[in-house]
mmCIF file of C-alpha atoms in Angstrom:
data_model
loop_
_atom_site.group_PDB
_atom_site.id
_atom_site.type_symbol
_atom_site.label_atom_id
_atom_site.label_comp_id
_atom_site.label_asym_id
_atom_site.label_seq_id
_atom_site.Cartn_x
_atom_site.Cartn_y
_atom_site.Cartn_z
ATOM 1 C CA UNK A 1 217.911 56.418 148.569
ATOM 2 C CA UNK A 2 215.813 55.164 151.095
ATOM 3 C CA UNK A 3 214.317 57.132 153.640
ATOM 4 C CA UNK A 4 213.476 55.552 157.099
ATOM 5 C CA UNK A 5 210.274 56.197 158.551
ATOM 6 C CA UNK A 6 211.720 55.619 161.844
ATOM 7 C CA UNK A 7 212.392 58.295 164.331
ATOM 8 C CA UNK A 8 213.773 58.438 168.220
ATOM 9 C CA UNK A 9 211.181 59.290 171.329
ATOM 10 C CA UNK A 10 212.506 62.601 170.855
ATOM 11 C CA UNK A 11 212.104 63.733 167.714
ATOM 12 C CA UNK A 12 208.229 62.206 168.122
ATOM 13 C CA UNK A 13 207.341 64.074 171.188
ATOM 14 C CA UNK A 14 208.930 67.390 169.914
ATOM 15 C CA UNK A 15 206.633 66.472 166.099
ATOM 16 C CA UNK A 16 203.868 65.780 168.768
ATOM 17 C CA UNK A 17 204.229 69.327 170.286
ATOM 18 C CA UNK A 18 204.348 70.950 166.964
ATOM 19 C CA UNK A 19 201.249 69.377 165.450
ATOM 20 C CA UNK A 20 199.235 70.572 168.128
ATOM 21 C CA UNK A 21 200.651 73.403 168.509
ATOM 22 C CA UNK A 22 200.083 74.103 164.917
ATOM 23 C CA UNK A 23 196.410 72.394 165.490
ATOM 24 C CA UNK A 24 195.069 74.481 167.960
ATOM 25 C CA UNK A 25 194.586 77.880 166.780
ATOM 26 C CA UNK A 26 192.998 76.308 163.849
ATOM 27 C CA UNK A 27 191.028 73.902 166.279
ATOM 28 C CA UNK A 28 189.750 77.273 168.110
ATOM 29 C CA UNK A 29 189.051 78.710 164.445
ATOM 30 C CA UNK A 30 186.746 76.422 163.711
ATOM 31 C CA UNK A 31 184.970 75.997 166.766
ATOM 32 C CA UNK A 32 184.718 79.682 166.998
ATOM 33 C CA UNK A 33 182.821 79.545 163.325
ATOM 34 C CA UNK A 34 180.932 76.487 164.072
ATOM 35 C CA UNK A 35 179.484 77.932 167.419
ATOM 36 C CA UNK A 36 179.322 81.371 167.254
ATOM 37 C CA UNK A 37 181.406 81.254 170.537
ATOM 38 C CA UNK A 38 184.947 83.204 170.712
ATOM 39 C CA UNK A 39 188.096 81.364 169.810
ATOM 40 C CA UNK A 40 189.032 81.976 173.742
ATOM 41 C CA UNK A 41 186.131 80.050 175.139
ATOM 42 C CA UNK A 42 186.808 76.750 173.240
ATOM 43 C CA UNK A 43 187.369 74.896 175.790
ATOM 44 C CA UNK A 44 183.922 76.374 177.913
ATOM 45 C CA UNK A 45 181.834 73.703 176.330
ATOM 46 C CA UNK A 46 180.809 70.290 177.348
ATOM 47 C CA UNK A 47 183.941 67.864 176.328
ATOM 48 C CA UNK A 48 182.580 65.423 173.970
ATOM 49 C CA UNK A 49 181.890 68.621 171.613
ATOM 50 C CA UNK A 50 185.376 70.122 172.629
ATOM 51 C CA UNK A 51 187.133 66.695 171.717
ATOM 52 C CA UNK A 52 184.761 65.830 168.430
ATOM 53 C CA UNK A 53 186.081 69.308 167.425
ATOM 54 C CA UNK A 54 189.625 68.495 167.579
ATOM 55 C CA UNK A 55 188.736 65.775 165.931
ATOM 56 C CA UNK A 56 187.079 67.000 163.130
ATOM 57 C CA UNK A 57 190.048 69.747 162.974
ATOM 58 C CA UNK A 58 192.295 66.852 162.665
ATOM 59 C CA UNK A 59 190.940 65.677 159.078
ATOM 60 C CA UNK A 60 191.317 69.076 157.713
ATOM 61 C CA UNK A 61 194.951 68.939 158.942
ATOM 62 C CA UNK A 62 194.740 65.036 157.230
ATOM 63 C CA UNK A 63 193.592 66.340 154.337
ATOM 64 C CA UNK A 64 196.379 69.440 153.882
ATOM 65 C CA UNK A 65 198.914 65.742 154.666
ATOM 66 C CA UNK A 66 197.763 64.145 151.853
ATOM 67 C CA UNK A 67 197.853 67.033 149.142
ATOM 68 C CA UNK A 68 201.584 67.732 150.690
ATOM 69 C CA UNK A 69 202.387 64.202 150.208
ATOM 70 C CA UNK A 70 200.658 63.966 147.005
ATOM 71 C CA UNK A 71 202.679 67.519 145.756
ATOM 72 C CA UNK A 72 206.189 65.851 147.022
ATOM 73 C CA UNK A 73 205.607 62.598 145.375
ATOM 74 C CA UNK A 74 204.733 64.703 142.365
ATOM 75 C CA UNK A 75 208.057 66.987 142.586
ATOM 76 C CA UNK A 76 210.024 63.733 143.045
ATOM 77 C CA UNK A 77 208.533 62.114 140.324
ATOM 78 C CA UNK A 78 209.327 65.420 138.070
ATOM 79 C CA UNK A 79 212.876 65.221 139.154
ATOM 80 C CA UNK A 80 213.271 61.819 137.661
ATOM 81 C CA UNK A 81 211.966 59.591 140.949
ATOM 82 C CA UNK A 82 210.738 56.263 139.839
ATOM 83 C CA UNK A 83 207.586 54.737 141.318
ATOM 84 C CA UNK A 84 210.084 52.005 143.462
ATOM 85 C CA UNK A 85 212.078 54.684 145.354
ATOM 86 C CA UNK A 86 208.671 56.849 145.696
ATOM 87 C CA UNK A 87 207.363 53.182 147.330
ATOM 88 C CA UNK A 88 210.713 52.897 149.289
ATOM 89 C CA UNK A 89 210.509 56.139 150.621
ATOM 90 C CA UNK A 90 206.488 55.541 151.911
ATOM 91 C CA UNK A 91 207.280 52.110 153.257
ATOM 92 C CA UNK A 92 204.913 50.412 150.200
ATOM 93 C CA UNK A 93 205.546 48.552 147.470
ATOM 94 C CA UNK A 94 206.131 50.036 144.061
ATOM 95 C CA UNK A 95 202.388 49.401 143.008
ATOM 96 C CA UNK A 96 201.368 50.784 145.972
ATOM 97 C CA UNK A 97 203.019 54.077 145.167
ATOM 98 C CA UNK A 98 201.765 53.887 141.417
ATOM 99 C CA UNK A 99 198.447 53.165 142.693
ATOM 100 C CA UNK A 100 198.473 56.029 145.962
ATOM 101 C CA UNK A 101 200.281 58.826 143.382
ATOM 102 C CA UNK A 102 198.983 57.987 139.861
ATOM 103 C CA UNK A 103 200.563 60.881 138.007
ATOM 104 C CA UNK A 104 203.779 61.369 140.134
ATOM 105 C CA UNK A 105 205.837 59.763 137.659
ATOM 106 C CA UNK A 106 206.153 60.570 133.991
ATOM 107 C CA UNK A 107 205.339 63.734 134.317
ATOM 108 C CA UNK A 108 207.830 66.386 132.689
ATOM 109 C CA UNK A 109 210.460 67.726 134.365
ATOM 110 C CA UNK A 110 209.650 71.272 135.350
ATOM 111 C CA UNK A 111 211.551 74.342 133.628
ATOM 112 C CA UNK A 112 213.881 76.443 136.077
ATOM 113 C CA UNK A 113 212.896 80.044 136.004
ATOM 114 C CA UNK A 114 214.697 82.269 133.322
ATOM 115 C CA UNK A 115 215.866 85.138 135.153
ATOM 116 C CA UNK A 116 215.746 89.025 133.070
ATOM 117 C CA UNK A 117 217.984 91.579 134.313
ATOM 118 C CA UNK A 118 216.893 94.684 132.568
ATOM 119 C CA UNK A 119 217.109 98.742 133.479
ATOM 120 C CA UNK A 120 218.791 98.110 136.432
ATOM 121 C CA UNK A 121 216.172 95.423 137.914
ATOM 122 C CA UNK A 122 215.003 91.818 137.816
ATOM 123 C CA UNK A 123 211.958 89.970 136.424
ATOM 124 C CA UNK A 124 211.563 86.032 136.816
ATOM 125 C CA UNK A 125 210.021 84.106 134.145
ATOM 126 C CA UNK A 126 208.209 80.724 135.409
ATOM 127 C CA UNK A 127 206.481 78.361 133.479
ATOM 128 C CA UNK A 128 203.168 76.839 134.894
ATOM 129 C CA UNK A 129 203.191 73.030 134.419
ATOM 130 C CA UNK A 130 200.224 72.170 134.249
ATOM 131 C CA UNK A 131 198.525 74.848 131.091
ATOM 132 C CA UNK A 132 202.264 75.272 129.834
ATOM 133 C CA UNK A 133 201.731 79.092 129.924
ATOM 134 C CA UNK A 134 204.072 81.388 131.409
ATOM 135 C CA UNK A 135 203.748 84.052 134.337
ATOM 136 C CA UNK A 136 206.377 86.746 135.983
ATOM 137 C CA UNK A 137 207.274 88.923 138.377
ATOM 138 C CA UNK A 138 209.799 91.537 139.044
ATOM 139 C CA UNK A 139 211.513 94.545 141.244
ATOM 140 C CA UNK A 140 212.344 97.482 139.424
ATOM 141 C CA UNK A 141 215.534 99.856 139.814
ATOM 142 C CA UNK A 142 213.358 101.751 141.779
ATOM 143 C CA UNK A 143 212.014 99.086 143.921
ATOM 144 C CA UNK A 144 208.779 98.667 142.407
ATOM 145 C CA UNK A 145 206.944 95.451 142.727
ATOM 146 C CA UNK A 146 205.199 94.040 139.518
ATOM 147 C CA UNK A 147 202.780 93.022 138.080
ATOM 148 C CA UNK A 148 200.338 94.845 140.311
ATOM 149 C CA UNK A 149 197.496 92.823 139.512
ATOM 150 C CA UNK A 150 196.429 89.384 139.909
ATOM 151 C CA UNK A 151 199.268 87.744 137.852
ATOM 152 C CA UNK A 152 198.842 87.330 134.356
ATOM 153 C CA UNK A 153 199.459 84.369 132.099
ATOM 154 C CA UNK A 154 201.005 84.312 128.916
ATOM 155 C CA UNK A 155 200.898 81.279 125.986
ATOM 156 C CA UNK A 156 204.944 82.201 125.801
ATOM 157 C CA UNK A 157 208.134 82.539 127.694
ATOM 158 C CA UNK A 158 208.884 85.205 124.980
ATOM 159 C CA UNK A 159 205.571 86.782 125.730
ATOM 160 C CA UNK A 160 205.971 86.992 129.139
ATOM 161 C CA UNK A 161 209.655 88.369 129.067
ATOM 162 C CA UNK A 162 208.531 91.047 126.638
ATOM 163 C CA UNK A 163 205.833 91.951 129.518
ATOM 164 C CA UNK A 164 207.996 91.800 132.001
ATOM 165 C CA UNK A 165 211.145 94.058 130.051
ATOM 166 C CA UNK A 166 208.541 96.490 129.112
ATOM 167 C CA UNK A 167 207.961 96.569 132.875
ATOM 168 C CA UNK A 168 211.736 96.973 133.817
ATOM 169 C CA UNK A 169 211.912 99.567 131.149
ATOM 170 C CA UNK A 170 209.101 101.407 132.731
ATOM 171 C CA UNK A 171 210.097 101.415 136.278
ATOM 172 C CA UNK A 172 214.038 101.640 135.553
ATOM 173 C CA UNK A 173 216.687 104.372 136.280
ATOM 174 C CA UNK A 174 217.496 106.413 133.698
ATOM 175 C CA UNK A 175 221.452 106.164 132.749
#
């Protein structure tokens, strides 16, 4: 499937309005921090600073682009996406893609979450990619969140579903 990069006059003035109105807090933000100034007074300044600000704000939002871009091509290539349709879908050739997304392609596929219903809640079991280890998370019968600290990892999926049962067992109704 190809995807065309064209769109109507529009859909680019209402992306237009978005972007800046996603841009402009985090224009202000910056601004704020670089000056000392509050976020409200952004635009009291003389306007070559104002406008070099946006600017600048503007490759920080370039940046987040291409590490979205970079994560998509990535999750294509995972779901079986060859480097031609991930060129296709940019508008480049398929070396171009190969060359722009190096490891998009090839990679494994990722797991699905395993999904533990246990004492009367439910703990998901996901596999990190990357390290291969495993992490979870859960709600209890009685609506307790877990785990309560920073996420552990564990070297197995069986690991990491005894955690999370002993968890579950825990924080469970009695019956």
């Amino acid at each position: 499937m190809t995807v065309s990069p064209e769109i109507t006059p529009e859909e680019r003035g209402a992306l237009d309005k978005a972007l800046l109105d996603a841009l402009n807090p985090l224009a202000s933000a910056l601004r704020s921090r670089a000056t000392g100034l509050p976020e409200h007074r952004m635009w009291d300044a003389d306007p070559v600073e104002v406008t070099l600000s946006v600017l600048a704000t503007w490759k920080v939002l370039d940046a987040r682009v291409k590490h979205l871009t970079a994560t998509a091509a990535g999750t294509a290539g995972a779901y079986g996406a060859s480097y031609e349709q991930l060129g296709a879908a940019w508008g480049i050739t398929r070396q171009g893609a190969r060359k722009k997304w190096p490891d998009a392609v090839g990679s494994r596929p990722a797991t699905p979450p395993t999904i533990l219903e246990l004492f009367g809640g439910t703990a998901e079991l996901t596999e990190d990619r990357t390290s291969g280890t495993w992490t979870w998370r859960a709600r209890s019968a009685n609506g307790t969140l877990g785990p309560t600290t920073p996420t552990p990892s564990h070297p197995t999926k069986e690991e990491a579903a005894a955690y999370a049962g002993a968890f579950l067992r825990e924080h469970g109704v009695e019956g």
